[in-house]
Short mmCIF file of C-alpha atoms in Angstrom, two decimals:
data_model
loop_
_atom_site.label_atom_id
_atom_site.label_comp_id
_atom_site.label_asym_id
_atom_site.label_seq_id
_atom_site.Cartn_x
_atom_site.Cartn_y
_atom_site.Cartn_z
CA MET E 1 -1.19 19.14 25.84
CA THR E 2 -2.11 21.81 23.31
CA ASP E 3 -0.24 20.19 20.48
CA ILE E 4 -1.67 16.78 21.34
CA VAL E 5 -5.17 18.20 20.81
CA LEU E 6 -4.07 19.94 17.61
CA ILE E 7 -2.38 16.80 16.25
CA ALA E 8 -5.42 14.67 17.12
CA LEU E 9 -7.96 16.99 15.50
CA GLY E 10 -5.65 17.65 12.58
CA ALA E 11 -5.19 13.97 11.82
CA ALA E 12 -8.82 12.97 12.31
CA LEU E 13 -10.72 15.82 10.67
CA ILE E 14 -8.85 18.82 9.33
CA ASN E 15 -6.14 17.06 7.33
CA ASN E 16 -8.05 13.81 6.98
CA PHE E 17 -5.78 11.06 5.63
CA VAL E 18 -8.16 10.11 2.84
CA LEU E 19 -9.81 13.36 1.89
CA TYR E 20 -6.85 15.69 2.28
CA TYR E 21 -3.71 13.60 1.72
CA PHE E 22 -5.29 10.98 -0.61
CA VAL E 23 -3.64 8.06 1.17
CA GLY E 24 -5.62 4.84 1.50
CA ILE E 25 -7.78 5.56 -1.56
CA CYS E 26 -7.74 1.95 -2.77
CA PRO E 27 -9.70 0.50 0.21
CA PHE E 28 -11.71 3.75 0.38
CA ILE E 29 -13.12 3.03 -3.08
CA GLY E 30 -12.85 -0.77 -3.01
CA VAL E 31 -14.27 -1.76 0.40
CA SER E 32 -16.89 0.96 0.88
CA ARG E 33 -19.94 -0.86 -0.47
CA ARG E 34 -21.45 -1.86 2.88
CA VAL E 35 -21.25 -0.05 6.21
CA GLU E 36 -20.25 -3.11 8.30
CA MET E 37 -17.43 -3.99 5.91
CA ALA E 38 -16.23 -0.41 5.89
CA PHE E 39 -16.25 -0.29 9.67
CA GLY E 40 -14.28 -3.55 9.88
CA MET E 41 -11.73 -2.21 7.45
CA GLY E 42 -11.47 1.04 9.39
CA CYS E 43 -10.86 -0.79 12.68
CA ALA E 44 -8.24 -3.02 11.09
CA VAL E 45 -6.41 -0.01 9.65
CA THR E 46 -6.50 1.86 12.98
CA PHE E 47 -5.11 -1.23 14.71
CA VAL E 48 -2.27 -1.79 12.24
CA ILE E 49 -1.42 1.90 11.97
CA SER E 50 -0.94 2.10 15.77
CA ILE E 51 1.41 -0.90 15.78
CA ALA E 52 3.33 0.43 12.78
CA ALA E 53 3.68 3.87 14.40
CA LEU E 54 4.96 2.34 17.63
CA LEU E 55 7.52 0.26 15.71
CA SER E 56 8.65 3.03 13.40
CA TRP E 57 9.04 5.58 16.21
CA THR E 58 11.11 3.10 18.23
CA ILE E 59 13.29 2.12 15.28
CA THR E 60 13.82 5.72 14.20
CA VAL E 61 14.79 6.98 17.65
CA PHE E 62 16.96 4.06 18.74
CA VAL E 63 18.51 2.89 15.47
CA LEU E 64 18.10 5.15 12.45
CA LYS E 65 18.52 8.77 13.44
CA PRO E 66 21.99 10.32 13.71
CA GLY E 67 23.41 9.64 17.16
CA ALA E 68 20.82 6.95 17.96
CA PRO E 69 21.89 5.01 21.08
CA LEU E 70 21.86 1.47 19.68
CA THR E 71 23.71 2.35 16.47
CA THR E 72 26.28 4.41 18.35
CA TYR E 73 26.92 1.54 20.72
CA LEU E 74 27.33 -1.04 17.95
CA ALA E 75 29.42 1.24 15.76
CA GLY E 76 31.64 1.94 18.76
CA PHE E 77 33.19 -1.48 18.30
CA PHE E 78 34.50 -0.58 14.84
CA MET E 79 35.42 3.12 15.02
CA SER E 80 36.28 5.90 17.42
CA SER E 81 33.42 7.04 19.65
CA LYS E 82 33.33 10.44 17.93
CA ASP E 83 32.76 8.88 14.49
CA ALA E 84 30.31 6.41 15.94
CA ALA E 85 28.04 9.20 17.20
CA ASN E 86 27.79 10.56 13.65
CA VAL E 87 26.61 7.37 11.97
CA ASP E 88 23.43 8.26 10.09
CA LEU E 89 21.22 5.42 8.90
CA THR E 90 18.21 7.54 7.84
CA ILE E 91 18.82 6.60 4.21
CA LEU E 92 17.65 3.08 5.07
CA CYS E 93 14.36 4.27 6.52
CA TYR E 94 12.04 3.36 3.61
CA THR E 95 13.35 -0.18 3.36
CA VAL E 96 13.22 -0.65 7.13
CA TYR E 97 9.69 0.75 7.52
CA ILE E 98 8.16 -1.31 4.76
CA PHE E 99 9.83 -4.41 6.16
CA ALA E 100 8.61 -3.62 9.68
CA ILE E 101 5.05 -3.04 8.44
CA ALA E 102 4.93 -6.18 6.31
CA SER E 103 6.31 -8.44 9.03
CA SER E 104 4.20 -6.96 11.83
CA VAL E 105 1.05 -7.39 9.74
CA GLN E 106 2.01 -11.02 9.17
CA PHE E 107 2.56 -11.63 12.89
CA VAL E 108 -0.62 -9.83 13.93
CA GLU E 109 -2.60 -11.89 11.46
CA MET E 110 -1.17 -15.17 12.77
CA TYR E 111 -1.71 -14.14 16.39
CA VAL E 112 -5.29 -12.99 15.88
CA ARG E 113 -6.19 -16.10 13.90
CA LYS E 114 -4.84 -18.38 16.63
CA PHE E 115 -6.15 -16.64 19.75
CA TYR E 116 -9.17 -14.53 18.73
CA PRO E 117 -11.03 -16.43 16.00
CA PRO E 118 -14.17 -14.21 16.16
CA LEU E 119 -12.04 -11.09 15.77
CA TYR E 120 -10.20 -12.75 12.88
CA LYS E 121 -13.52 -13.49 11.21
CA SER E 122 -14.63 -9.87 11.52
CA PHE E 123 -11.53 -8.11 10.23
CA GLY E 124 -8.78 -10.66 9.69
CA VAL E 125 -9.51 -10.98 6.00
CA TYR E 126 -8.55 -7.33 5.48
CA LEU E 127 -5.22 -7.61 7.27
CA PRO E 128 -3.02 -8.81 4.36
CA LEU E 129 -4.51 -6.12 2.14
CA ILE E 130 -3.40 -3.48 4.59
CA THR E 131 0.32 -4.09 4.02
CA THR E 132 0.12 -2.16 0.78
CA ASN E 133 -2.15 0.51 2.21
CA CYS E 134 -0.38 3.84 1.79
CA ALA E 135 -1.98 5.24 4.96
CA ILE E 136 0.27 3.07 7.14
CA LEU E 137 3.51 4.04 5.46
CA PHE E 138 2.34 7.65 5.32
CA ALA E 139 1.88 7.74 9.10
CA CYS E 140 5.39 6.28 9.58
CA LEU E 141 6.89 8.88 7.24
CA THR E 142 5.09 11.76 8.94
CA ILE E 143 6.41 10.59 12.30
CA MET E 144 9.91 10.29 10.86
CA SER E 145 9.81 13.82 9.46
CA HIS E 146 9.02 15.08 12.98
CA VAL E 147 11.76 13.05 14.65
CA VAL E 148 14.74 13.38 12.29
CA GLY E 149 16.23 16.72 11.34
CA VAL E 150 14.15 18.89 13.69
CA ASP E 151 16.21 21.85 14.91
CA ASN E 152 14.33 22.64 18.10
CA PRO E 153 14.52 19.67 20.52
CA ALA E 154 11.13 20.60 22.04
CA ASP E 155 9.50 20.18 18.62
CA THR E 156 10.76 16.63 18.26
CA TRP E 157 7.84 14.28 18.62
CA ASP E 158 7.85 11.92 21.57
CA LEU E 159 6.05 8.59 21.57
CA GLY E 160 2.82 10.17 22.84
CA ARG E 161 2.52 12.63 19.99
CA SER E 162 3.42 9.98 17.41
CA MET E 163 0.81 7.58 18.73
CA THR E 164 -1.79 10.39 18.78
CA LEU E 165 -1.17 11.02 15.11
CA ALA E 166 -1.44 7.32 14.27
CA VAL E 167 -4.56 6.53 16.32
CA PHE E 168 -6.48 9.62 15.27
CA GLY E 169 -5.35 9.23 11.68
CA GLY E 170 -6.87 5.75 11.78
CA ILE E 171 -10.06 7.12 13.34
CA GLY E 172 -10.23 9.77 10.62
CA PHE E 173 -9.88 7.03 8.00
CA THR E 174 -12.71 5.09 9.67
CA ILE E 175 -14.96 8.17 9.75
CA ALA E 176 -14.36 8.87 6.07
CA ILE E 177 -14.86 5.29 4.88
CA VAL E 178 -18.03 4.76 6.97
CA ILE E 179 -19.62 7.99 5.69
CA MET E 180 -18.68 6.93 2.18
CA ALA E 181 -20.23 3.47 2.64
CA GLY E 182 -23.43 5.02 3.98
CA ILE E 183 -23.72 7.22 0.92
CA ARG E 184 -22.94 4.36 -1.45
CA GLU E 185 -25.66 2.17 0.06
CA GLU E 186 -28.14 4.92 -0.83
CA LEU E 187 -26.55 5.37 -4.25
CA GLN E 188 -27.58 1.86 -5.24
CA LEU E 189 -31.17 3.12 -5.39
CA CYS E 190 -30.27 5.92 -7.79
CA ASP E 191 -30.40 5.87 -11.55
CA ILE E 192 -26.82 6.68 -12.45
CA PRO E 193 -25.66 6.90 -16.10
CA LYS E 194 -24.09 3.60 -17.05
CA ALA E 195 -20.61 4.98 -17.67
CA PHE E 196 -20.47 6.52 -14.20
CA ARG E 197 -21.48 3.46 -12.19
CA GLY E 198 -18.94 2.13 -9.70
CA ALA E 199 -15.70 4.00 -9.25
CA PRO E 200 -16.46 7.27 -11.14
CA ILE E 201 -19.52 8.17 -9.07
CA ALA E 202 -17.70 7.10 -5.89
CA LEU E 203 -14.89 9.53 -6.73
CA ILE E 204 -17.32 12.37 -7.39
CA VAL E 205 -19.05 11.69 -4.06
CA ALA E 206 -15.62 11.67 -2.41
CA GLY E 207 -14.95 15.06 -4.01
CA ILE E 208 -18.11 16.50 -2.46
CA LEU E 209 -17.16 14.95 0.90
CA ALA E 210 -13.71 16.52 0.61
CA LEU E 211 -15.37 19.89 -0.01
CA ALA E 212 -17.34 19.42 3.20
CA PHE E 213 -14.21 18.46 5.13
CA MET E 214 -12.46 21.59 3.83
CA GLY E 215 -14.75 23.47 6.18
CA PHE E 216 -12.67 22.18 9.10
CA THR E 217 -9.70 24.29 8.00
CA GLY E 218 -11.29 27.25 9.72
CA VAL E 219 -11.61 25.22 12.92
CA ASN E 220 -7.86 24.67 12.82
CA ASN E 221 -7.02 28.37 12.78
CA GLY E 222 -9.57 29.24 15.47
CA LEU E 223 -8.44 26.39 17.69
CA ARG E 224 -4.78 27.32 17.39
CA LYS E 225 -5.59 30.85 18.49
CA ALA E 226 -7.83 29.74 21.33
CA LEU E 227 -5.42 27.14 22.67
CA THR E 228 -2.23 29.22 22.64
CA PRO E 229 -2.74 32.19 24.98
CA ALA E 230 0.23 33.87 26.67
CA PRO E 231 0.64 31.55 29.75
CA VAL E 232 1.02 28.50 27.53
CA THR E 233 3.85 30.16 25.62
CA VAL E 234 5.69 30.78 28.87
CA GLN E 235 5.20 27.16 29.80
CA THR E 236 6.52 25.95 26.46
CA ALA E 237 9.50 28.24 26.84
CA SER E 238 10.34 26.70 30.21
CA MET E 239 9.81 23.25 28.67
CA ASN E 240 12.20 24.19 25.88
CA ALA E 241 14.80 25.22 28.41
CA GLU E 242 14.33 21.96 30.28
CA ALA E 243 14.65 19.89 27.14
CA ALA E 244 17.78 21.79 26.14
CA LYS E 245 19.25 21.12 29.59
CA THR E 246 18.61 17.38 29.43
CA ASN E 247 20.23 17.28 26.01
CA MET S 1 7.97 -22.20 -22.09
CA ALA S 2 4.53 -21.44 -23.48
CA GLU S 3 4.10 -18.70 -26.03
CA GLY S 4 3.99 -15.56 -23.93
CA PRO S 5 3.03 -12.14 -25.20
CA THR S 6 5.75 -10.49 -27.27
CA PRO S 7 7.59 -7.45 -25.93
CA LEU S 8 5.85 -5.20 -28.44
CA GLU S 9 2.41 -6.47 -27.42
CA ARG S 10 3.14 -5.81 -23.76
CA PHE S 11 4.43 -2.35 -24.62
CA ILE S 12 1.27 -1.37 -26.53
CA GLN S 13 -1.08 -2.96 -23.99
CA GLY S 14 0.19 -0.71 -21.24
CA ILE S 15 -0.52 2.59 -22.95
CA LEU S 16 -4.26 2.50 -23.56
CA PRO S 17 -5.96 -0.93 -23.50
CA GLU S 18 -4.59 -1.74 -20.04
CA ASN S 19 -3.92 1.79 -18.86
CA PRO S 20 -2.94 1.44 -15.18
CA VAL S 21 -5.00 4.42 -14.02
CA TYR S 22 -8.09 4.55 -16.22
CA ARG S 23 -8.53 0.83 -16.89
CA GLN S 24 -7.12 -0.93 -13.82
CA LEU S 25 -7.71 1.83 -11.23
CA LEU S 26 -4.29 1.29 -9.70
CA GLY S 27 -1.95 3.80 -8.12
CA MET S 28 -4.67 6.30 -7.35
CA CYS S 29 -2.89 7.89 -4.40
CA PRO S 30 -0.21 9.71 -6.45
CA THR S 31 -2.67 10.19 -9.30
CA LEU S 32 -4.85 12.35 -7.10
CA ALA S 33 -2.20 13.93 -4.92
CA VAL S 34 0.40 15.33 -7.33
CA THR S 35 -1.78 16.41 -10.25
CA ASN S 36 -2.37 20.00 -9.12
CA GLY S 37 0.13 21.06 -11.77
CA LEU S 38 1.66 19.54 -14.87
CA LYS S 39 5.23 19.84 -13.61
CA PRO S 40 4.92 17.84 -10.37
CA ALA S 41 2.79 15.30 -12.26
CA LEU S 42 5.51 14.72 -14.86
CA THR S 43 8.23 14.52 -12.21
CA MET S 44 6.18 11.91 -10.41
CA ALA S 45 5.61 9.99 -13.63
CA ALA S 46 9.35 10.00 -14.31
CA ALA S 47 10.14 8.72 -10.81
CA VAL S 48 7.54 5.96 -11.16
CA ALA S 49 8.90 5.05 -14.60
CA PHE S 50 12.44 4.71 -13.23
CA VAL S 51 11.36 2.56 -10.29
CA LEU S 52 8.99 0.43 -12.38
CA PHE S 53 11.61 -0.24 -15.05
CA CYS S 54 14.40 -1.10 -12.62
CA ALA S 55 12.17 -3.24 -10.41
CA ASN S 56 10.68 -5.11 -13.37
CA VAL S 57 14.09 -5.88 -14.87
CA MET S 58 15.52 -6.91 -11.49
CA ILE S 59 12.60 -9.19 -10.62
CA SER S 60 12.70 -10.69 -14.09
CA LEU S 61 16.40 -11.54 -13.63
CA LEU S 62 15.64 -13.08 -10.24
CA ARG S 63 12.52 -14.94 -11.35
CA ASN S 64 14.06 -18.42 -11.23
CA LEU S 65 15.30 -17.92 -7.68
CA LEU S 66 12.02 -16.61 -6.23
CA GLN S 67 10.30 -18.70 -3.58
CA PRO S 68 6.51 -18.41 -3.94
CA HIS S 69 5.82 -17.57 -0.29
CA LEU S 70 8.57 -14.97 -0.07
CA ARG S 71 7.98 -13.24 -3.38
CA ILE S 72 5.94 -10.29 -2.09
CA VAL S 73 8.65 -9.45 0.46
CA ILE S 74 11.32 -9.58 -2.26
CA PHE S 75 9.19 -7.34 -4.50
CA THR S 76 8.68 -4.72 -1.80
CA LEU S 77 12.31 -4.67 -0.71
CA THR S 78 13.53 -4.35 -4.32
CA ILE S 79 11.08 -1.53 -4.95
CA ALA S 80 12.01 0.22 -1.69
CA THR S 81 15.68 0.20 -2.68
CA PHE S 82 15.01 1.81 -6.05
CA VAL S 83 12.63 4.33 -4.50
CA THR S 84 15.37 5.38 -2.10
CA ILE S 85 17.68 5.94 -5.08
CA ALA S 86 15.04 8.00 -6.91
CA ASP S 87 14.25 10.00 -3.79
CA ARG S 88 17.90 10.87 -3.07
CA PHE S 89 18.43 11.76 -6.75
CA LEU S 90 15.46 14.16 -6.77
CA ALA S 91 16.55 15.71 -3.47
CA ALA S 92 20.03 16.30 -4.91
CA TYR S 93 19.13 17.77 -8.30
CA VAL S 94 15.61 19.26 -8.07
CA TYR S 95 15.33 20.11 -4.40
CA GLN S 96 12.29 22.40 -4.70
CA MET S 97 10.32 19.76 -6.57
CA SER S 98 11.36 17.09 -4.10
CA LYS S 99 10.09 19.30 -1.24
CA ALA S 100 6.81 19.90 -3.07
CA LEU S 101 6.21 16.20 -3.71
CA GLY S 102 7.02 15.46 -0.08
CA PRO S 103 5.89 12.05 1.18
CA TYR S 104 4.45 10.99 -2.17
CA ILE S 105 7.86 9.94 -3.52
CA PRO S 106 8.44 7.35 -0.75
CA LEU S 107 4.81 6.31 -1.13
CA ILE S 108 5.75 4.91 -4.57
CA ILE S 109 6.84 1.82 -2.58
CA VAL S 110 3.24 0.89 -1.86
CA ASN S 111 2.01 1.88 -5.31
CA CYS S 112 -0.04 -1.08 -6.50
CA ILE S 113 1.01 -0.56 -10.13
CA ILE S 114 4.58 -1.64 -9.48
CA ILE S 115 3.81 -4.61 -7.23
CA GLY S 116 1.09 -5.59 -9.68
CA ARG S 117 3.43 -5.53 -12.68
CA CYS S 118 6.10 -7.48 -10.78
CA GLU S 119 3.53 -10.11 -9.88
CA VAL S 120 1.70 -10.34 -13.21
CA CYS S 121 4.51 -9.87 -15.67
CA ALA S 122 8.08 -9.64 -14.44
CA SER S 123 8.08 -12.74 -12.24
CA LYS S 124 7.03 -14.89 -15.21
CA GLN S 125 8.63 -13.42 -18.31
CA SER S 126 12.01 -12.67 -19.84
CA VAL S 127 13.96 -9.49 -19.22
CA VAL S 128 13.12 -7.91 -22.59
CA THR S 129 9.38 -8.50 -22.20
CA ALA S 130 9.43 -7.21 -18.63
CA GLY S 131 11.35 -4.09 -19.67
CA ALA S 132 8.96 -3.37 -22.54
CA ASP S 133 6.02 -3.92 -20.22
CA ALA S 134 7.44 -1.47 -17.72
CA ILE S 135 7.97 1.20 -20.38
CA GLY S 136 4.46 0.73 -21.74
CA GLN S 137 2.86 0.88 -18.32
CA SER S 138 4.82 3.94 -17.27
CA LEU S 139 3.89 5.73 -20.50
CA GLY S 140 0.25 4.92 -19.76
CA PHE S 141 0.68 6.21 -16.22
CA ALA S 142 2.38 9.40 -17.45
CA LEU S 143 -0.41 9.95 -19.97
CA ALA S 144 -3.08 9.57 -17.28
CA LEU S 145 -1.30 11.89 -14.86
CA ALA S 146 -0.69 14.48 -17.57
CA SER S 147 -4.33 14.49 -18.70
CA LEU S 148 -5.57 14.93 -15.15
CA ALA S 149 -2.98 17.56 -14.30
CA ALA S 150 -3.59 19.55 -17.48
CA VAL S 151 -7.34 19.79 -16.80
CA ARG S 152 -6.80 20.77 -13.18
CA GLU S 153 -4.08 23.32 -13.86
CA ILE S 154 -5.90 25.02 -16.74
CA LEU S 155 -9.21 25.27 -14.89
CA GLY S 156 -7.63 26.08 -11.55
CA THR S 157 -5.12 28.74 -12.52
CA GLY S 158 -5.71 29.45 -16.21
CA MET S 159 -2.08 28.49 -16.84
CA LEU S 160 -0.17 25.53 -18.22
CA PHE S 161 3.49 25.06 -17.20
CA GLY S 162 3.21 28.59 -15.78
CA ILE S 163 2.20 30.08 -19.17
CA GLN S 164 -1.17 31.81 -19.44
CA VAL S 165 -3.39 29.83 -21.81
CA LEU S 166 -6.86 31.07 -20.91
CA PRO S 167 -7.77 34.77 -21.18
CA ALA S 168 -6.74 36.73 -18.09
CA ALA S 169 -10.42 37.40 -17.36
CA TRP S 170 -10.83 33.69 -16.49
CA PRO S 171 -12.04 33.43 -12.89
CA ASP S 172 -9.65 30.84 -11.45
CA TRP S 173 -11.54 27.84 -10.14
CA GLY S 174 -9.44 27.61 -7.00
CA VAL S 175 -11.10 24.41 -5.90
CA MET S 176 -9.64 22.55 -8.86
CA VAL S 177 -6.10 22.71 -7.48
CA LEU S 178 -7.30 21.83 -3.96
CA PRO S 179 -7.97 18.22 -2.85
CA PRO S 180 -11.71 18.12 -3.79
CA GLY S 181 -10.88 19.13 -7.37
CA ALA S 182 -8.73 16.02 -7.72
CA PHE S 183 -11.61 13.70 -6.83
CA LEU S 184 -14.11 15.56 -9.02
CA THR S 185 -11.83 15.77 -12.07
CA PHE S 186 -10.74 12.15 -11.85
CA GLY S 187 -14.32 10.95 -11.37
CA LEU S 188 -15.52 12.90 -14.41
CA LEU S 189 -12.57 11.87 -16.62
CA LEU S 190 -13.01 8.23 -15.60
CA GLY S 191 -16.71 8.41 -16.48
CA ILE S 192 -15.92 9.95 -19.86
CA ALA S 193 -13.28 7.28 -20.54
CA ASN S 194 -15.81 4.56 -19.70
CA TRP S 195 -18.43 6.18 -21.92
CA LEU S 196 -16.02 6.47 -24.87
CA SER S 197 -14.90 2.85 -24.60
CA THR S 198 -18.44 1.45 -24.36
CA ARG S 199 -19.51 3.55 -27.35
CA LYS S 200 -16.55 2.25 -29.35
CA SER S 201 -17.27 -1.38 -28.56
CA GLY S 202 -20.98 -0.85 -29.26
CA ASN S 203 -20.25 0.33 -32.79
CA ARG S 204 -18.10 -2.68 -33.55
#
């Protein structure tokens, strides 16, 4: 439970996708002129990021990582079972993820257009743009780095933790882009030097926002201390033992 | 085929007149993320140059086989393959740097510069033109990254490539190497670039 809270807060506020990791800057600058548009974009990204995280976690655990069940089973037809358990397909992960994201976005778009026309009208137009949004791929890669090559089995992310990262990362993106759009609506009333109109002033505003979000770093440290007293450590230790047993 | 731009024209266009970062505002994610020092910035630029060149040449060779509705998928899969090669290469030879760049190397896949060049140039023109275009664009990208990184590293740490360039009494502007510094520096440099180009065209 503790790490779920930490992951959620970390993704949404402390290490905000846009203002800390710089992913998803293109829509952040491009679609942040009006608040409703920004909110639509944010919802669409949250939606797609959740689907992509679900897909990438499933693919990584069942197909790509060393000793994944599906790969081991299929490889068992061609080689001894000992070799089959060592087949490692992680090198394919980038190609597989980008393909999964692109095709799922395509399917979601078709589905939404057919069955929920009002929803399609409100955010469907942003869907194709999202395929090349780095935030989606970034979430998949973060999940992968916590699933593959983790020494301690208890630290390996399960589906719950992965989905928490994705959903709250999307919410963090929405928060950032809506704040940005609010500021930019006011900026239209300002007398900005000609050379700085448009993207330059938006970037400077984003810099000031990022400064404000840096304040959450302190929250992270305090929260970690507050949420991990002695009893929790004992509990995690017993959980570790359990996980080791099941492995 | 109609008279397309010559290879040399494409090469020169990429460096300043159509600079991918300052003029077209593409590929901003790595631009902001890896420019806290000159060394990671140049490594990133080299990786992008490799991927851009290979992808442009490959797409240009395939251009007569491309189906219009499948082209974006082909572009992304080609790029993803070359990014995997670049990523493995960096992990094998400069492990520390590869660790420091982290997820930003795989994020080259969704870098709009490369998809944009494949779409605009490589899928329509000959191999030589596409190659020259890729080299020009990647030089422009490297130039932009280097300018941003140099400003941030000098102001943030007083050093360049790890060598002290400002007097030791310089109070390091720590914020410049942190995320907010990236936004502020890029915003200011972009404004200055706009100002310079409007002044130039006004004089003409």
